[in-house]
Amino acid sequence: MSQAHALELRQISKSFGKTQIIRGVDLAVKAGERVAVIGPNGAGKSTLFNLISGRFAPSAGEILLDGQRIDGLRPYEINRRGLARSFQVSNLFSRLSVFENLRCAVLWGMGYRYAFWRFLADARDANERAEQVMTMIRLQRRREVLAMNLTYAEQRALEIGITIAGGSNVILLDEPTAGMSHSETAQFVELIREVTVGRTLLTVEHDMGVVFGLADKIAVLVYGEVLAFDVPEAVRADPRVKEAYLGSVLAEQQADSVRSKGGS
Amino acid sequence: MAMAENVAATAVASSRNMNWRWVIWGGYALVLIVAPLLWRSSLSHTMLSQMGIAIVACLAYNMLLGQGGMLSFGHAVYSGLGSFFAIHALNMVSGGQLTLPVSLVPLVGGLAGMVFAVLLGYVTTKKAGTPFAMITLGIGELVFAMSLMFPGFFGGEGGISGNRVAGKPLFGITFGPQIELYYLIALYTFVCTAAMFAFTRTPLGRMLNAVRDNPERVEFIGYDTQFVRYFAFIASGFFMGIAGGLGAMNFEIVTAEVVGAARSGAYLLFTFLGGATFFFGPIIGAVLMVLALVLLSELTLAWLLWLGLIFTFMVMYAPGGIASLIMMNLRVAAFGKLKPLLPWYLVLGVAALMILAGGGAMIEMVYHLQLNQALGPQMKFLGVPLNAHGVGSWAAAALLLLAGIVLFEILRRRFARLWNRIQEEIEDTVRQREAAA
Amino acid sequence: MDASYLLISTLNGLSVGLLLFMLASGLTLIFSMMGVLNFAHASFYMLGAYFAYTIAGLIGFWWALLLAPPLVGTLGALFERSALRRVHKFGHVPELLITFGLSYIILELVQLVWGRQAVDFKPPAALAGSLFTIISQPEGLSLAWGGKSALCTTASTICTTFPAFRAFGMAIAVLMLVALWLVLTRTRIGLVIQASLTHPQMVEALGHNVPRVFMLVFGAGTALAALAGVIGGALRVTEPSMAQAVGAVVFAVIVIGGMGSLAGAFVASVALGIIESFAVSSDHSISDGLQALGMAISPETFGYAVWSVKLSQIAAILPYLLLVLILIFRPKGLFGTREG
């Protein structure tokens, strides 16, 4: 019997009013795979993430996490089943410190629920895990700094920290390196690789260097449809992908120039 | 390796904090115990009792406002209903139908507050932000109007009276004399303060903060935002009820105004004034509330106007309240940069006094003309003789007010520049320290 | 049930509802536009009444009707510019708080200038009488313009009058509604306002002075409230507590109608006005309903105090009861689009 996919999308569609943003997307991600979701602006990548994580409900179709349906569930129900996401615009707890931000993210998973009869200071497992994640994202020196006072890159790091702290098996990262310089991006990719070891990762990315360096598979989303879902080399060579990104004339020219260079 | 050091360093830091904690809590207990010995008049004792009650109420209110980001316009409902249930319980103890030590009657109030918070809170916390505020307003009006409709329970115009000397005395303590009641209130105040402080250190308390800062993100880390708000609402309702119960015992009479909009507004006003962003802010606000309601209202008829003006000013320039002003200055002092600011505080104070004097004189003259016409136009304001019909008095007052406003504004801008420069210097120092570490 | 009673009650309810809507529309406009819920909106209503009273005492009611709303609107715009704008960046809670503080200030200033008793603000002589009288006789209903006639003294005749000023107020409200609709949909500034309702940053990027539009809308909203105050103050009583009396109802109205929806505010206002109008004159209670179902209710029955409460007694709190019901069954409100 084949193992259920970690995350599976079956004929997912989403319309806002009359505008259809996502049109019948099929996607099956195996456990432990790292998938990069790429596509031109407006293709619906963030919307797809919002559908998977429960921010919106799909207009049609099914989403399965480890074989169980999660479409239509509230975000916290989905999170409790093992899926966590980060946001393109850092969505932090602004007046809490770095440490507190991370600790909040681990509380539910460790069973603290709505407890008001236990002290946080005594929650050794939560505190240790928060320290651990803080070190992983290299913010231990900024432990007591309020989230709103961090630099942009630090906020992005904390954003990822909150996402992975809870120990979810499926991680969705929405443009984690948005707005970063080259050097920052390179460090960040290392960070992402480290913290998502053994987990299933979906990331929306625009930076092709990041995509090809990080991803096992690439899904190309154009106008709400998945044009290709394959290993990087196959996607790179796919003519439909080239056309979507570059337009057919330009794609021909590029292909010609590559061929002529290769020929000479 | 670095992580273990970090945990150890935090442990050391928190043990140092532990020592500070004993000092602060010990000091708080000491103040509560010693206060009635410092201020001995019966008026003082009454006021101190009211302050204790107000502290519990404002801290409970701030569980929602400062810790949860929930603005309620109708929170007097829970303390008020607590008062009514407590006074009925008291009467039942007096009548022999209930054997309960009088000292536990406030808990009846707490229970009532909690039950109503469970009932009404579910509907109230369905929304957040501005709609939440409007719902609390509506429910507050609803309960107030209902209190006038059921005179059997709410006593109609005259309210419900009771006698706190009821049942068996506890070791000879009947709580009849004000001083005995004060120490009961002080005990409740201390315990409730500690309990509410402890709440901020629990998972629920921390998630409440998270909901305040980013209610959407909370859902993505596994928590149901509405549940967190609902539980906090119930906890707040419990402590409001205790405050109400203490109030019932203090005044021995409960009328419909305890659930009214004026009281709800007072909670909001003074909690915000004291400072919603720090735990101890509402304590300051509560003390100010009693001082204003008892003393200031005697001083001038326009006290609510002054209050409204100060409140509005604070919202614009110091939204963290008095507590934040204190903490900001403490921080500046910790970096040794407070000295240059002191002369500025002095001149700003002088300008503020000019505004108060000029504006106050004008307001008092208007009230004098309105209400004391039979006494003629001569009157005294702060010892200065004024003629309410005389152009000279009006001109002088107006001039003082105008000069005060202009001066204050000029000084405020200069002060702001100096303040910002000092903040930058502090930031630089902090950065240098971090780099060196 | 008498047909004339039905007619008059409906008309009264409509008049109250339209007055409520004048208030609710200004509030909704400000809220939709700026995200600010103007807690002091009813205070501007009160200012309108008091300003009109003073102006009417000097140069007559018609000048008061003309001058009071713009005067108050100017004050509102000034407040927006000097105070509200400053806290805009702190978020919605501080905005609500500053209007809360303003409500205290306005109340105290009104009491300072005009005293704590009610003032005698009456409709003008021209509108002091009745517009029409419904004469109910055993043979049927008939309508007579003007006030009661000699016919009304006969035993079998019931006459109900409808005050001319009330009708005037309704006419003003309808005129204002039409004018508002025209401005919003037909003028350029209306278009800018509509766009700013949902996309203020985009509108600003297009070169429109959005802060100035905000100030305009706040001023217009408060002017509308003042206009309602001119009518309401003369129709009812002009006293310092009039702001609080109507303020809470207006907030209930906009939550019931759905925050940010003008249509919802209209439906909720009129509905509440009519319901209250019928309830106020009704002596029925829940116990009557239960008895009609066959249950025996007597003063010994448990909860008799609750069952026997007459509709007329709870007329004042019906808006809040409806508020709670709407929140349970349809939290978005009747026509709600924004979650607030």
Short mmCIF file of N, CA and C in Angstrom, two decimals, chain C residues 182-299:
data_model
loop_
_atom_site.label_atom_id
_atom_site.label_comp_id
_atom_site.label_asym_id
_atom_site.label_seq_id
_atom_site.Cartn_x
_atom_site.Cartn_y
_atom_site.Cartn_z
N LEU C 182 -26.94 61.51 -4.21
CA LEU C 182 -26.52 62.20 -5.43
C LEU C 182 -25.05 62.58 -5.38
N VAL C 183 -24.64 63.14 -4.23
CA VAL C 183 -23.24 63.56 -4.11
C VAL C 183 -22.31 62.37 -4.26
N LEU C 184 -22.66 61.28 -3.60
CA LEU C 184 -21.76 60.13 -3.64
C LEU C 184 -21.67 59.51 -5.01
N THR C 185 -22.79 59.48 -5.75
CA THR C 185 -22.76 58.76 -7.01
C THR C 185 -22.59 59.65 -8.23
N ARG C 186 -22.91 60.95 -8.12
CA ARG C 186 -22.90 61.76 -9.33
C ARG C 186 -21.77 62.78 -9.38
N THR C 187 -21.17 63.10 -8.24
CA THR C 187 -20.14 64.13 -8.31
C THR C 187 -18.75 63.49 -8.27
N ARG C 188 -17.77 64.32 -8.64
CA ARG C 188 -16.40 63.82 -8.67
C ARG C 188 -15.90 63.54 -7.26
N ILE C 189 -16.24 64.46 -6.36
CA ILE C 189 -15.76 64.27 -4.99
C ILE C 189 -16.40 63.01 -4.40
N GLY C 190 -17.65 62.77 -4.81
CA GLY C 190 -18.32 61.56 -4.35
C GLY C 190 -17.61 60.32 -4.82
N LEU C 191 -17.13 60.38 -6.05
CA LEU C 191 -16.40 59.25 -6.60
C LEU C 191 -15.12 59.01 -5.82
N VAL C 192 -14.43 60.11 -5.53
CA VAL C 192 -13.20 60.00 -4.76
C VAL C 192 -13.48 59.40 -3.40
N ILE C 193 -14.59 59.85 -2.79
CA ILE C 193 -14.94 59.31 -1.48
C ILE C 193 -15.24 57.83 -1.57
N GLN C 194 -16.01 57.44 -2.58
CA GLN C 194 -16.32 56.02 -2.72
C GLN C 194 -15.07 55.19 -2.88
N ALA C 195 -14.15 55.72 -3.68
CA ALA C 195 -12.90 54.97 -3.89
C ALA C 195 -12.09 54.90 -2.61
N SER C 196 -12.06 56.03 -1.88
CA SER C 196 -11.29 56.05 -0.64
C SER C 196 -11.89 55.13 0.40
N LEU C 197 -13.17 54.78 0.22
CA LEU C 197 -13.82 53.88 1.16
C LEU C 197 -13.09 52.56 1.23
N THR C 198 -12.63 52.08 0.08
CA THR C 198 -12.00 50.77 0.08
C THR C 198 -10.51 50.81 -0.19
N HIS C 199 -10.05 51.83 -0.91
CA HIS C 199 -8.64 51.85 -1.26
C HIS C 199 -8.01 53.23 -1.07
N PRO C 200 -7.90 53.65 0.21
CA PRO C 200 -7.39 55.01 0.45
C PRO C 200 -5.98 55.24 -0.07
N GLN C 201 -5.12 54.22 0.06
CA GLN C 201 -3.74 54.46 -0.38
C GLN C 201 -3.66 54.64 -1.89
N MET C 202 -4.48 53.86 -2.58
CA MET C 202 -4.46 53.96 -4.04
C MET C 202 -4.93 55.33 -4.47
N VAL C 203 -5.99 55.81 -3.80
CA VAL C 203 -6.52 57.12 -4.14
C VAL C 203 -5.48 58.20 -3.89
N GLU C 204 -4.73 58.02 -2.80
CA GLU C 204 -3.70 59.00 -2.51
C GLU C 204 -2.60 58.95 -3.56
N ALA C 205 -2.27 57.71 -3.97
CA ALA C 205 -1.24 57.56 -4.99
C ALA C 205 -1.67 58.20 -6.31
N LEU C 206 -2.98 58.28 -6.51
CA LEU C 206 -3.45 58.90 -7.74
C LEU C 206 -3.44 60.41 -7.67
N GLY C 207 -2.99 60.94 -6.55
CA GLY C 207 -2.81 62.38 -6.49
C GLY C 207 -3.89 63.13 -5.72
N HIS C 208 -4.87 62.40 -5.20
CA HIS C 208 -5.89 63.10 -4.43
C HIS C 208 -5.39 63.33 -3.02
N ASN C 209 -5.80 64.45 -2.46
CA ASN C 209 -5.37 64.79 -1.12
C ASN C 209 -6.29 64.06 -0.14
N VAL C 210 -5.92 62.81 0.13
CA VAL C 210 -6.81 61.99 0.96
C VAL C 210 -7.00 62.55 2.36
N PRO C 211 -5.94 63.06 3.02
CA PRO C 211 -6.19 63.67 4.33
C PRO C 211 -7.22 64.77 4.27
N ARG C 212 -7.19 65.55 3.17
CA ARG C 212 -8.18 66.62 3.09
C ARG C 212 -9.57 66.04 2.88
N VAL C 213 -9.64 64.95 2.11
CA VAL C 213 -10.94 64.29 1.92
C VAL C 213 -11.46 63.76 3.25
N PHE C 214 -10.54 63.19 4.05
CA PHE C 214 -10.92 62.69 5.37
C PHE C 214 -11.53 63.81 6.20
N MET C 215 -10.85 64.97 6.18
CA MET C 215 -11.32 66.08 6.98
C MET C 215 -12.71 66.51 6.49
N LEU C 216 -12.88 66.52 5.20
CA LEU C 216 -14.16 66.89 4.60
C LEU C 216 -15.26 65.92 5.04
N VAL C 217 -14.93 64.64 4.96
CA VAL C 217 -15.94 63.63 5.30
C VAL C 217 -16.29 63.71 6.78
N PHE C 218 -15.29 63.90 7.62
CA PHE C 218 -15.57 64.01 9.05
C PHE C 218 -16.43 65.22 9.30
N GLY C 219 -16.09 66.34 8.68
CA GLY C 219 -16.90 67.53 8.83
C GLY C 219 -18.32 67.32 8.32
N ALA C 220 -18.45 66.66 7.16
CA ALA C 220 -19.78 66.42 6.61
C ALA C 220 -20.58 65.49 7.53
N GLY C 221 -19.93 64.47 8.04
CA GLY C 221 -20.62 63.53 8.93
C GLY C 221 -21.14 64.22 10.17
N THR C 222 -20.28 65.06 10.76
CA THR C 222 -20.72 65.76 11.97
C THR C 222 -21.78 66.81 11.65
N ALA C 223 -21.69 67.40 10.46
CA ALA C 223 -22.73 68.36 10.07
C ALA C 223 -24.08 67.65 9.94
N LEU C 224 -24.06 66.43 9.39
CA LEU C 224 -25.28 65.64 9.29
C LEU C 224 -25.86 65.37 10.68
N ALA C 225 -24.96 65.03 11.61
CA ALA C 225 -25.41 64.79 12.98
C ALA C 225 -26.04 66.05 13.55
N ALA C 226 -25.43 67.19 13.27
CA ALA C 226 -25.95 68.45 13.77
C ALA C 226 -27.32 68.75 13.18
N LEU C 227 -27.48 68.44 11.89
CA LEU C 227 -28.78 68.64 11.26
C LEU C 227 -29.84 67.81 11.96
N ALA C 228 -29.48 66.55 12.24
CA ALA C 228 -30.42 65.71 12.99
C ALA C 228 -30.70 66.33 14.34
N GLY C 229 -29.69 66.97 14.93
CA GLY C 229 -29.88 67.59 16.23
C GLY C 229 -30.82 68.76 16.19
N VAL C 230 -30.76 69.54 15.11
CA VAL C 230 -31.66 70.68 15.00
C VAL C 230 -33.11 70.19 15.04
N ILE C 231 -33.36 69.13 14.27
CA ILE C 231 -34.72 68.58 14.22
C ILE C 231 -35.06 67.89 15.53
N GLY C 232 -34.16 67.00 15.95
CA GLY C 232 -34.44 66.20 17.15
C GLY C 232 -34.55 67.05 18.40
N GLY C 233 -33.71 68.09 18.50
CA GLY C 233 -33.75 68.94 19.68
C GLY C 233 -35.06 69.69 19.80
N ALA C 234 -35.58 70.14 18.65
CA ALA C 234 -36.84 70.86 18.68
C ALA C 234 -38.01 69.91 18.86
N LEU C 235 -37.88 68.73 18.28
CA LEU C 235 -38.97 67.76 18.35
C LEU C 235 -39.09 67.20 19.76
N ARG C 236 -37.96 66.84 20.30
CA ARG C 236 -37.94 66.28 21.65
C ARG C 236 -37.43 67.35 22.60
N VAL C 237 -36.61 66.97 23.55
CA VAL C 237 -36.14 67.95 24.51
C VAL C 237 -34.64 68.19 24.30
N THR C 238 -34.23 69.42 24.45
CA THR C 238 -32.82 69.76 24.30
C THR C 238 -32.21 69.89 25.69
N GLU C 239 -31.45 68.87 26.06
CA GLU C 239 -30.82 68.88 27.39
C GLU C 239 -29.50 68.13 27.31
N PRO C 240 -28.62 68.31 28.33
CA PRO C 240 -27.29 67.69 28.24
C PRO C 240 -27.32 66.18 28.10
N SER C 241 -28.37 65.52 28.58
CA SER C 241 -28.34 64.06 28.51
C SER C 241 -28.82 63.53 27.18
N MET C 242 -29.14 64.43 26.22
CA MET C 242 -29.71 63.94 24.96
C MET C 242 -28.67 63.17 24.14
N ALA C 243 -27.41 63.51 24.34
CA ALA C 243 -26.36 62.82 23.58
C ALA C 243 -26.27 61.36 23.99
N GLN C 244 -26.25 61.14 25.28
CA GLN C 244 -26.11 59.77 25.73
C GLN C 244 -27.35 58.96 25.41
N ALA C 245 -28.52 59.64 25.48
CA ALA C 245 -29.77 58.92 25.23
C ALA C 245 -29.79 58.33 23.83
N VAL C 246 -29.35 59.10 22.85
CA VAL C 246 -29.46 58.62 21.48
C VAL C 246 -28.19 57.93 21.00
N GLY C 247 -27.06 58.26 21.66
CA GLY C 247 -25.78 57.73 21.19
C GLY C 247 -25.72 56.22 21.15
N ALA C 248 -26.10 55.60 22.27
CA ALA C 248 -25.97 54.14 22.33
C ALA C 248 -26.87 53.47 21.30
N VAL C 249 -28.06 54.04 21.07
CA VAL C 249 -28.99 53.44 20.10
C VAL C 249 -28.38 53.48 18.71
N VAL C 250 -27.74 54.61 18.37
CA VAL C 250 -27.14 54.74 17.04
C VAL C 250 -26.05 53.70 16.83
N PHE C 251 -25.25 53.46 17.85
CA PHE C 251 -24.20 52.45 17.71
C PHE C 251 -24.81 51.07 17.54
N ALA C 252 -25.89 50.81 18.29
CA ALA C 252 -26.57 49.53 18.12
C ALA C 252 -27.08 49.41 16.68
N VAL C 253 -27.63 50.52 16.18
CA VAL C 253 -28.18 50.51 14.81
C VAL C 253 -27.12 50.11 13.80
N ILE C 254 -25.94 50.70 13.90
CA ILE C 254 -24.97 50.41 12.85
C ILE C 254 -24.40 49.00 12.98
N VAL C 255 -24.35 48.45 14.20
CA VAL C 255 -23.89 47.07 14.30
C VAL C 255 -24.96 46.13 13.74
N ILE C 256 -26.24 46.45 14.05
CA ILE C 256 -27.32 45.60 13.53
C ILE C 256 -27.37 45.67 12.02
N GLY C 257 -27.25 46.87 11.49
CA GLY C 257 -27.33 47.03 10.04
C GLY C 257 -26.11 46.50 9.32
N GLY C 258 -25.03 46.32 10.06
CA GLY C 258 -23.80 45.89 9.43
C GLY C 258 -22.88 47.08 9.32
N MET C 259 -21.74 47.00 10.01
CA MET C 259 -20.88 48.18 10.06
C MET C 259 -20.34 48.51 8.68
N GLY C 260 -20.46 49.75 8.32
CA GLY C 260 -19.94 50.18 7.03
C GLY C 260 -20.98 50.14 5.92
N SER C 261 -22.22 49.77 6.24
CA SER C 261 -23.21 49.69 5.18
C SER C 261 -24.28 50.76 5.37
N LEU C 262 -24.43 51.65 4.40
CA LEU C 262 -25.45 52.69 4.49
C LEU C 262 -26.85 52.08 4.35
N ALA C 263 -26.97 51.12 3.46
CA ALA C 263 -28.27 50.47 3.29
C ALA C 263 -28.69 49.77 4.56
N GLY C 264 -27.73 49.09 5.18
CA GLY C 264 -28.02 48.41 6.43
C GLY C 264 -28.43 49.39 7.51
N ALA C 265 -27.73 50.53 7.57
CA ALA C 265 -28.06 51.54 8.57
C ALA C 265 -29.48 52.04 8.35
N PHE C 266 -29.86 52.20 7.07
CA PHE C 266 -31.21 52.69 6.78
C PHE C 266 -32.26 51.69 7.24
N VAL C 267 -32.07 50.44 6.82
CA VAL C 267 -33.06 49.42 7.18
C VAL C 267 -33.15 49.27 8.70
N ALA C 268 -31.98 49.22 9.35
CA ALA C 268 -31.98 49.04 10.81
C ALA C 268 -32.63 50.22 11.51
N SER C 269 -32.32 51.44 11.07
CA SER C 269 -32.89 52.63 11.70
C SER C 269 -34.41 52.62 11.61
N VAL C 270 -34.90 52.44 10.39
CA VAL C 270 -36.35 52.50 10.19
C VAL C 270 -37.03 51.36 10.94
N ALA C 271 -36.43 50.17 10.85
CA ALA C 271 -37.03 49.03 11.54
C ALA C 271 -37.12 49.28 13.03
N LEU C 272 -36.01 49.74 13.61
CA LEU C 272 -35.99 50.00 15.05
C LEU C 272 -36.99 51.08 15.41
N GLY C 273 -37.07 52.13 14.58
CA GLY C 273 -38.01 53.21 14.86
C GLY C 273 -39.43 52.70 14.89
N ILE C 274 -39.78 51.89 13.90
CA ILE C 274 -41.16 51.40 13.83
C ILE C 274 -41.45 50.42 14.97
N ILE C 275 -40.51 49.51 15.21
CA ILE C 275 -40.71 48.54 16.30
C ILE C 275 -40.90 49.27 17.62
N GLU C 276 -40.05 50.25 17.87
CA GLU C 276 -40.15 50.96 19.13
C GLU C 276 -41.46 51.72 19.22
N SER C 277 -41.85 52.31 18.11
CA SER C 277 -43.10 53.07 18.10
C SER C 277 -44.29 52.19 18.45
N PHE C 278 -44.32 50.99 17.92
CA PHE C 278 -45.41 50.08 18.25
C PHE C 278 -45.29 49.55 19.67
N ALA C 279 -44.07 49.28 20.08
CA ALA C 279 -43.89 48.70 21.41
C ALA C 279 -44.27 49.68 22.50
N VAL C 280 -43.93 50.95 22.30
CA VAL C 280 -44.16 51.94 23.34
C VAL C 280 -45.64 52.04 23.69
N SER C 281 -46.50 51.82 22.72
CA SER C 281 -47.92 51.97 23.01
C SER C 281 -48.60 50.62 23.21
N SER C 282 -47.79 49.59 23.41
CA SER C 282 -48.40 48.27 23.56
C SER C 282 -48.35 47.83 25.01
N ASP C 283 -49.44 47.29 25.48
CA ASP C 283 -49.48 46.81 26.86
C ASP C 283 -49.34 45.31 26.93
N HIS C 284 -48.98 44.70 25.81
CA HIS C 284 -48.85 43.24 25.83
C HIS C 284 -47.54 42.85 26.50
N SER C 285 -47.49 41.65 26.96
CA SER C 285 -46.26 41.14 27.55
C SER C 285 -46.14 39.67 27.19
N ILE C 286 -45.02 39.06 27.61
CA ILE C 286 -44.81 37.65 27.29
C ILE C 286 -45.90 36.80 27.94
N SER C 287 -46.35 37.22 29.13
CA SER C 287 -47.36 36.41 29.82
C SER C 287 -48.64 36.36 29.00
N ASP C 288 -48.96 37.47 28.30
CA ASP C 288 -50.14 37.43 27.42
C ASP C 288 -49.97 36.38 26.35
N GLY C 289 -48.76 36.36 25.77
CA GLY C 289 -48.50 35.38 24.72
C GLY C 289 -48.60 33.96 25.25
N LEU C 290 -48.04 33.74 26.44
CA LEU C 290 -48.06 32.40 27.02
C LEU C 290 -49.48 31.99 27.35
N GLN C 291 -50.26 32.98 27.84
CA GLN C 291 -51.64 32.65 28.16
C GLN C 291 -52.42 32.31 26.91
N ALA C 292 -52.11 33.03 25.82
CA ALA C 292 -52.79 32.71 24.55
C ALA C 292 -52.46 31.29 24.12
N LEU C 293 -51.28 30.79 24.52
CA LEU C 293 -50.91 29.41 24.17
C LEU C 293 -51.53 28.41 25.11
N GLY C 294 -52.23 28.94 26.12
CA GLY C 294 -52.94 28.02 27.00
C GLY C 294 -52.28 27.82 28.35
N MET C 295 -51.14 28.49 28.58
CA MET C 295 -50.48 28.29 29.88
C MET C 295 -51.07 29.24 30.90
N ALA C 296 -51.11 28.78 32.12
CA ALA C 296 -51.68 29.61 33.18
C ALA C 296 -50.58 30.37 33.88
N ILE C 297 -50.64 31.67 33.78
CA ILE C 297 -49.61 32.50 34.42
C ILE C 297 -50.27 33.32 35.51
N SER C 298 -49.74 33.22 36.69
CA SER C 298 -50.26 34.03 37.79
C SER C 298 -49.08 34.64 38.52
N PRO C 299 -49.35 35.59 39.42
CA PRO C 299 -48.23 36.22 40.13
C PRO C 299 -47.37 35.24 40.91
#
